[in-house]
XYZ file of C-alpha atoms in Angstrom:
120
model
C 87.492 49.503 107.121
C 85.914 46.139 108.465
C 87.297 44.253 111.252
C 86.439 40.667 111.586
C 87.266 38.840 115.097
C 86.475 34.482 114.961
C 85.656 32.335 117.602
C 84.721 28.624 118.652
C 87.857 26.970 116.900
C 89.188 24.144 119.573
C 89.999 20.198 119.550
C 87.376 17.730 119.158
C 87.481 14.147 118.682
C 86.208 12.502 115.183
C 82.283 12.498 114.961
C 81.880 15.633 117.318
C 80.740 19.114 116.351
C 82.144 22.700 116.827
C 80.476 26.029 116.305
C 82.343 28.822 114.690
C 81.330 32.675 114.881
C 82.248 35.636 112.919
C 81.421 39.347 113.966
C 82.163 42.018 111.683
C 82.189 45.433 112.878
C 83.689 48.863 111.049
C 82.284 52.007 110.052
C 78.404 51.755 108.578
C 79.067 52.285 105.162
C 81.545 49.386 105.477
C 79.113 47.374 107.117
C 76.411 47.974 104.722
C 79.251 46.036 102.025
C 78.924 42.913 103.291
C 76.369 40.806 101.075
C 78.472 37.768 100.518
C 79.952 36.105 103.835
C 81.893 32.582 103.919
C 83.876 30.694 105.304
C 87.485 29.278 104.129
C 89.991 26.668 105.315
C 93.688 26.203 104.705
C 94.435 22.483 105.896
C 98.339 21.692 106.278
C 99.986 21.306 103.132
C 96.990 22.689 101.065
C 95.584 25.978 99.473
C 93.002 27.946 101.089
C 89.760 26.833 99.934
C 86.170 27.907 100.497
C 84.202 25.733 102.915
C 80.560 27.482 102.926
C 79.261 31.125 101.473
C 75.811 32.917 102.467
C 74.388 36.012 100.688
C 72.455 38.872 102.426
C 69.477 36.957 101.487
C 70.387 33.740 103.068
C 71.116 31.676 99.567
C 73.909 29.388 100.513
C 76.838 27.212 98.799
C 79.011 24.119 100.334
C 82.377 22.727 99.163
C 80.910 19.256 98.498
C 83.479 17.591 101.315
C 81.262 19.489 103.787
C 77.547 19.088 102.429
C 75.380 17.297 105.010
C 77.320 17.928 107.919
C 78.191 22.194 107.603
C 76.068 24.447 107.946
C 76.221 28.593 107.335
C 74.218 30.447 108.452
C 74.176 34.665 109.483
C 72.435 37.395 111.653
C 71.815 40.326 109.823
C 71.153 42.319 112.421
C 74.271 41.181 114.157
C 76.898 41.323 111.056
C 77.420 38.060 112.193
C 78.372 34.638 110.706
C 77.884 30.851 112.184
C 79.521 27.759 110.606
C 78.039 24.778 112.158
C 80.132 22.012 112.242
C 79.091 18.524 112.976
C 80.286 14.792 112.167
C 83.650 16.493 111.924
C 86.667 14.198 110.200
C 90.517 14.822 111.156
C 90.575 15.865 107.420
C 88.704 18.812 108.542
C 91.462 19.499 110.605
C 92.633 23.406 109.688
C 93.005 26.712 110.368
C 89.559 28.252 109.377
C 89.020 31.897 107.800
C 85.890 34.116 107.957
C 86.086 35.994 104.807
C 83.369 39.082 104.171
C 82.609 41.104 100.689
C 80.108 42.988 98.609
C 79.744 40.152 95.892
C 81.278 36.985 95.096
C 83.807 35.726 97.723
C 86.717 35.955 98.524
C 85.773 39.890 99.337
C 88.251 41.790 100.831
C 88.150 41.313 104.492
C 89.709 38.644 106.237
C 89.189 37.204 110.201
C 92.464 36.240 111.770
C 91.669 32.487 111.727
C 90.721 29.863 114.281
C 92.389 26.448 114.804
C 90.189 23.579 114.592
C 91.854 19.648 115.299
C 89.380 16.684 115.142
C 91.687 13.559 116.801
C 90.684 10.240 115.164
């Protein structure tokens, strides 16, 4: 089993940034499942959708709404993942999910969520 505990969610106002971290922890040959981590939003109203993924290797993908001002990245070593927000919108206003697998996301393990509101 693979826990998942998220922080750095908070308020910010339109054009500031926000950090968001992911640390995975579980029994090793859990751990050693993770190759694909992400990132996923659910904004009020909508479906969950996936913001940014990173492989093991560090190859990444970004919903195109976020391209330019996410980034993804992850420590290894630390079975932890960053989103980096900055320029943030009040569209990117949701609850954001850390979401951790051995392939193509969404894998199996889910963080609790964070709340992030960006005030125009």
């Amino acid at each position: 089993q693979v826990q998942l505990v998220e922080s750095g969610g908070g308020l910010v106002q339109a054009g500031g940034s926000l950090r968001l971290s992911c640390v995975a922890s579980g029994s090793t040959g859990s751990i050693f499942s993770i190759n694909h981590m992400g990132w996923y939003r659910q904004r009020p109203g909508k479906q969950r959708e996936l913001v940014a993924a990173i492989t093991r290797g560090g190859m990444t993908n970004y919903a195109d709404a976020v391209k330019g001002r996410f980034t993804i990245s992850r420590d290894n070593a630390k079975n932890t993942v960053y989103l980096q927000m900055n320029m943030l919108k009040p569209e990117d206003t949701a609850v954001y999910y850390c979401n951790i697998g051995p392939s193509v996301l969404p894998g199996p393990y889910w963080g609790q969520g964070t709340q992030v509101t960006v005030s125009s």
